[in-house]
Amino acid sequence: MAYLIFCKEYCGRRKKKKKEKYFWLDRCKSLRWQQVYNLWETHFWYVLPDEVKSTNLLNQYLELLSPCERESVFSMTGDQLKKRALLARALVRTTIARYQINRRGDPRSLKFRKNNYGKPEVDWQYTGDWSPPPLHFNISHTSSLIACGVTAGSLIGIDVEEKQRSLKNNILAFARRYFSPYEVEILTAISDPKIQHQEFLKLWTLKEAYVKALGKGFSGAPFKTFTIQIRDPINRGIHLPGRIDSEVPEIIVESPDKANKLSSSWQFALLELAGSHYAAICIEQERTAGGNGSNPMKLTMRKTIPFIEDECVSGTDAAIVIGGLTGVGDK
């Protein structure tokens, strides 16, 4: 696999450590520095694997990885799986590097750990004159899109699913196995198979994002133990799938530890992304001063090819908000 092998000719041009240092300084400068200004601000970065074709660029991504990460990439079966694994790790490293205080943005210096449930976290290396930013991140990917979400101080979970994803099992049979009775009832009431499939994927994406935000995994928060409600924002009733509204429906979770009580601790955004995916974002809400209400999520969406280009797609046809209360950023 050419793009995952260090070419002798390429490495030979960079034997001297001094040249290598300046090479990576230039590369790090190409990562546009970012700042999360508020605790309720959320940034969402994504890359389309089919748009990353340069062998030279993929080799540069490989150099960002730790030896353990490289071994994991090479252990994948098939070229496309290797490429996606590489891009996922490179996206995380280059994204987190953008937010380091004082712009100490070397993606290679980052270290990671996992919590007790296996959720990845940054293992910040403390020094006497530097404190790490209070960043949280989460990653999700399909065969054709890889995404990374970032917040400051708020827990975050994201999920992306292909809109044309096929299911081997009957949708309702699958839903009865994993979804709450309320969610199964909503899906059962939909007679149009296409709309039923779309609503199933939206619910699945939202439930994945919530579980990942909790950081407990499926074992700690089984899908059946909580309910996602998509509600009409005007009359607070059930949002009818397929109906065209001027208002984006609200998304609320009935949490497992508060049966029959809607939780206000979490906020969601649901989007159609790149015309081909559903993307769900779940963050822990920040209460307003005085504790009355909460600040709405401010979401900024960016498409990227790390080291090459960044494009803000907030408010465009590439990132259409279809659920959840959000403010759209443009930074």
XYZ file of C-alpha atoms in Angstrom:
331
model
C 0.000 0.000 0.000
C 1.991 2.926 -1.338
C 0.458 5.748 0.669
C 1.078 3.974 4.005
C 4.732 3.205 3.427
C 7.532 5.601 4.225
C 9.235 5.995 0.863
C 13.031 5.856 1.131
C 13.337 8.713 -1.315
C 10.978 10.903 0.725
C 12.636 10.114 4.052
C 16.049 10.554 2.519
C 15.305 14.174 1.750
C 14.595 14.786 5.442
C 17.440 13.043 7.240
C 18.669 16.029 9.159
C 16.756 16.771 12.359
C 17.031 20.506 11.784
C 15.290 20.245 8.430
C 12.663 17.962 9.955
C 12.025 20.515 12.715
C 11.422 23.327 10.255
C 9.249 21.072 8.097
C 6.878 20.390 11.002
C 6.927 24.006 12.161
C 5.657 25.002 8.716
C 3.045 22.245 8.782
C 1.806 23.228 12.260
C 1.507 26.856 11.158
C -0.850 25.709 8.416
C -3.285 24.507 11.095
C -5.426 27.565 11.663
C -5.488 28.276 15.410
C -8.932 28.086 17.028
C -10.474 29.158 20.303
C -13.659 27.975 21.957
C -14.901 31.215 23.441
C -17.765 29.920 25.600
C -18.633 26.731 27.444
C -21.679 26.244 25.203
C -19.722 26.679 21.963
C -19.240 23.549 19.871
C -16.964 23.001 16.876
C -17.493 20.136 14.438
C -14.779 19.172 11.945
C -15.103 16.563 9.218
C -13.073 15.130 6.364
C -14.210 13.150 3.314
C -11.726 10.294 2.701
C -12.357 10.261 -1.052
C -11.038 13.832 -1.266
C -7.672 12.899 0.292
C -5.702 11.354 -2.552
C -2.119 12.578 -2.146
C 0.361 9.845 -1.228
C 2.742 12.465 0.136
C 0.026 13.939 2.383
C -1.029 10.541 3.732
C 2.578 9.768 4.609
C 2.735 13.081 6.499
C -0.369 12.066 8.456
C 1.283 8.765 9.290
C 4.240 10.602 10.817
C 1.869 12.330 13.268
C 0.893 9.047 14.877
C 2.432 7.304 17.855
C 4.104 3.915 17.259
C 1.075 2.213 18.816
C -1.304 4.088 16.522
C 0.754 3.191 13.446
C 0.703 -0.460 14.455
C -3.070 -0.256 14.811
C -3.413 1.299 11.345
C -1.237 -1.354 9.711
C -3.178 -4.121 11.460
C -6.323 -3.186 9.523
C -7.364 -5.476 6.685
C -7.640 -3.770 3.301
C -6.352 -0.485 1.929
C -9.528 1.519 2.532
C -9.782 0.475 6.179
C -6.141 1.441 6.686
C -6.734 4.802 5.054
C -9.823 5.563 7.165
C -8.063 4.562 10.367
C -5.147 6.815 9.470
C -7.405 9.761 8.632
C -9.390 9.349 11.853
C -6.272 9.550 14.007
C -4.790 12.374 11.959
C -8.038 14.356 12.182
C -8.118 14.058 15.979
C -4.484 15.088 16.379
C -4.614 18.038 13.981
C -7.960 19.227 15.369
C -6.907 19.159 19.038
C -3.597 20.824 18.145
C -5.496 23.871 16.847
C -6.806 24.661 20.340
C -3.653 24.420 22.421
C -3.098 27.531 24.511
C -0.236 29.767 23.361
C -0.561 28.012 20.003
C 1.695 25.142 20.959
C 0.102 23.170 18.187
C 2.295 20.184 17.389
C -0.070 17.267 16.656
C 2.751 14.775 17.249
C 3.167 15.784 20.899
C -0.367 14.818 21.944
C -0.925 11.771 24.121
C -4.202 9.997 24.697
C -5.789 7.734 27.288
C -9.152 6.014 27.723
C -11.616 6.319 30.568
C -12.986 3.287 32.395
C -15.482 2.676 29.601
C -13.006 3.070 26.743
C -13.806 6.645 25.659
C -10.639 8.397 24.380
C -9.424 11.526 26.202
C -6.409 13.783 25.821
C -3.713 12.948 28.370
C -2.368 16.470 28.784
C 1.282 16.778 29.750
C 1.468 19.430 32.478
C 4.472 21.743 32.709
C 5.349 24.478 35.164
C 4.443 27.363 32.841
C 1.514 25.826 30.959
C -1.934 24.541 31.831
C -3.946 22.482 29.346
C -7.162 23.803 27.812
C -10.386 22.268 29.215
C -11.166 20.532 25.939
C -13.467 17.593 25.347
C -13.619 15.804 22.012
C -15.358 12.892 20.356
C -14.958 11.180 17.013
C -17.214 9.216 14.680
C -16.833 7.863 11.187
C -18.437 5.969 8.347
C -16.793 4.597 5.208
C -17.175 7.988 3.509
C -16.966 10.612 6.283
C -14.876 11.101 9.434
C -15.843 13.699 12.059
C -14.450 15.176 15.271
C -16.400 17.377 17.701
C -14.783 19.737 20.232
C -16.101 21.668 23.247
C -14.540 23.510 26.191
C -15.697 22.300 29.586
C -18.793 20.457 28.304
C -19.002 16.729 27.722
C -19.643 15.888 24.070
C -20.704 12.914 21.994
C -21.139 12.800 18.221
C -22.283 10.242 15.687
C -22.494 10.185 11.897
C -24.478 7.713 9.813
C -24.904 7.342 6.068
C -28.453 8.230 5.031
C -28.476 5.243 2.661
C -27.230 2.811 5.305
C -28.985 -0.512 4.810
C -30.197 -2.795 7.591
C -30.058 -6.570 7.365
C -32.988 -6.947 9.755
C -36.513 -5.551 9.633
C -36.479 -2.006 11.052
C -39.229 -2.583 13.609
C -37.743 -5.888 14.742
C -34.393 -4.172 15.167
C -36.026 -1.257 17.000
C -37.880 -3.549 19.410
C -34.548 -5.056 20.363
C -32.698 -1.784 21.018
C -35.168 1.104 21.350
C -37.517 2.179 24.125
C -41.266 1.359 23.830
C -42.037 5.017 23.067
C -39.532 5.113 20.194
C -40.860 1.820 18.800
C -44.382 3.232 18.935
C -43.313 6.308 16.950
C -41.646 4.183 14.260
C -44.572 1.772 14.076
C -46.943 4.655 13.331
C -44.974 5.582 10.172
C -46.457 3.805 7.150
C -44.012 5.062 4.515
C -40.994 2.661 4.530
C -38.593 5.365 3.311
C -39.595 7.849 6.026
C -39.563 5.075 8.630
C -35.995 4.227 7.610
C -34.952 7.894 7.834
C -36.512 8.351 11.278
C -34.893 5.155 12.526
C -31.458 6.399 11.455
C -32.056 9.803 13.070
C -33.003 8.176 16.372
C -30.055 5.792 16.198
C -27.650 8.655 15.498
C -29.036 10.731 18.386
C -28.908 7.790 20.801
C -25.308 7.042 19.822
C -24.318 10.667 20.417
C -25.983 10.686 23.855
C -24.303 7.469 24.994
C -20.938 8.734 23.777
C -21.432 12.046 25.605
C -22.134 10.137 28.822
C -18.843 8.333 28.223
C -20.189 5.023 29.524
C -20.520 2.961 26.360
C -23.361 0.565 25.569
C -22.815 -1.455 28.725
C -23.159 1.616 30.937
C -26.136 3.125 29.093
C -28.046 0.541 27.025
C -30.167 2.079 24.267
C -33.395 0.669 25.710
C -32.987 2.453 29.035
C -33.561 5.979 27.720
C -35.849 7.691 25.211
C -35.154 10.345 22.597
C -38.125 12.589 21.867
C -38.319 14.792 18.766
C -40.988 17.375 19.577
C -42.821 20.132 17.761
C -41.420 23.413 19.136
C -44.738 25.246 18.870
C -47.268 23.005 20.570
C -44.727 20.799 22.400
C -46.349 17.729 20.914
C -44.902 14.863 18.902
C -43.140 15.991 15.734
C -44.708 14.192 12.793
C -42.023 12.779 10.445
C -42.315 13.928 6.853
C -44.153 17.134 7.715
C -42.520 20.346 6.550
C -42.264 22.922 9.354
C -40.781 26.371 9.486
C -39.453 25.607 12.977
C -36.725 23.060 13.666
C -38.056 20.376 16.055
C -36.733 20.137 19.605
C -34.801 17.083 20.742
C -35.060 15.953 24.351
C -33.857 12.877 26.226
C -35.743 11.044 28.935
C -32.771 9.872 30.935
C -32.490 6.391 32.465
C -32.139 7.679 36.029
C -35.180 9.982 35.722
C -37.955 7.801 34.404
C -40.901 9.733 32.959
C -38.986 12.989 33.453
C -37.401 14.889 30.597
C -33.781 15.816 31.240
C -32.638 19.394 30.669
C -28.999 18.501 31.249
C -28.274 17.664 27.612
C -28.637 19.532 24.357
C -28.756 18.071 20.865
C -28.211 19.098 17.271
C -29.222 16.942 14.321
C -27.995 17.777 10.826
C -27.955 16.575 7.261
C -24.278 16.643 6.405
C -22.642 16.762 2.977
C -25.968 15.709 1.461
C -25.252 12.096 2.372
C -25.137 11.732 6.166
C -26.996 12.391 9.365
C -24.850 13.906 12.094
C -25.896 14.140 15.749
C -24.175 16.176 18.450
C -24.942 15.956 22.161
C -23.381 18.240 24.771
C -23.868 18.754 28.468
C -25.759 22.001 28.914
C -24.266 24.979 30.711
C -26.728 26.677 33.050
C -27.125 30.428 32.771
C -26.129 32.756 35.589
C -28.684 32.397 38.348
C -29.582 28.878 37.231
C -32.685 29.908 35.261
C -32.549 28.168 31.912
C -29.506 27.301 29.833
C -27.488 28.777 27.005
C -28.243 27.414 23.528
C -25.552 25.470 21.761
C -23.571 27.577 19.313
C -22.390 25.256 16.590
C -19.690 25.886 13.988
C -19.192 23.318 11.219
C -16.001 22.971 9.191
C -14.934 20.692 6.400
C -11.190 20.112 6.331
C -8.254 18.415 4.700
C -5.637 18.855 7.457
C -2.562 20.885 6.383
C -4.301 21.744 3.084
C -7.614 23.561 3.510
C -10.404 24.429 5.949
C -13.881 25.499 4.894
C -16.610 26.810 7.184
C -19.869 25.196 6.041
C -22.142 26.528 8.807
C -25.422 27.793 7.373
C -24.782 26.245 3.941
C -26.426 23.343 2.130
C -23.505 21.182 3.255
C -24.667 21.340 6.900
C -28.431 21.702 7.309
C -29.811 21.751 10.849
C -32.921 19.527 10.984
C -33.356 19.151 14.736
C -32.293 20.629 18.066
C -31.934 24.187 19.277
C -28.686 25.715 18.020
C -27.049 28.943 17.103
C -24.941 28.705 13.965
C -21.418 30.063 14.136
C -19.396 31.459 11.263
C -15.861 31.609 12.687
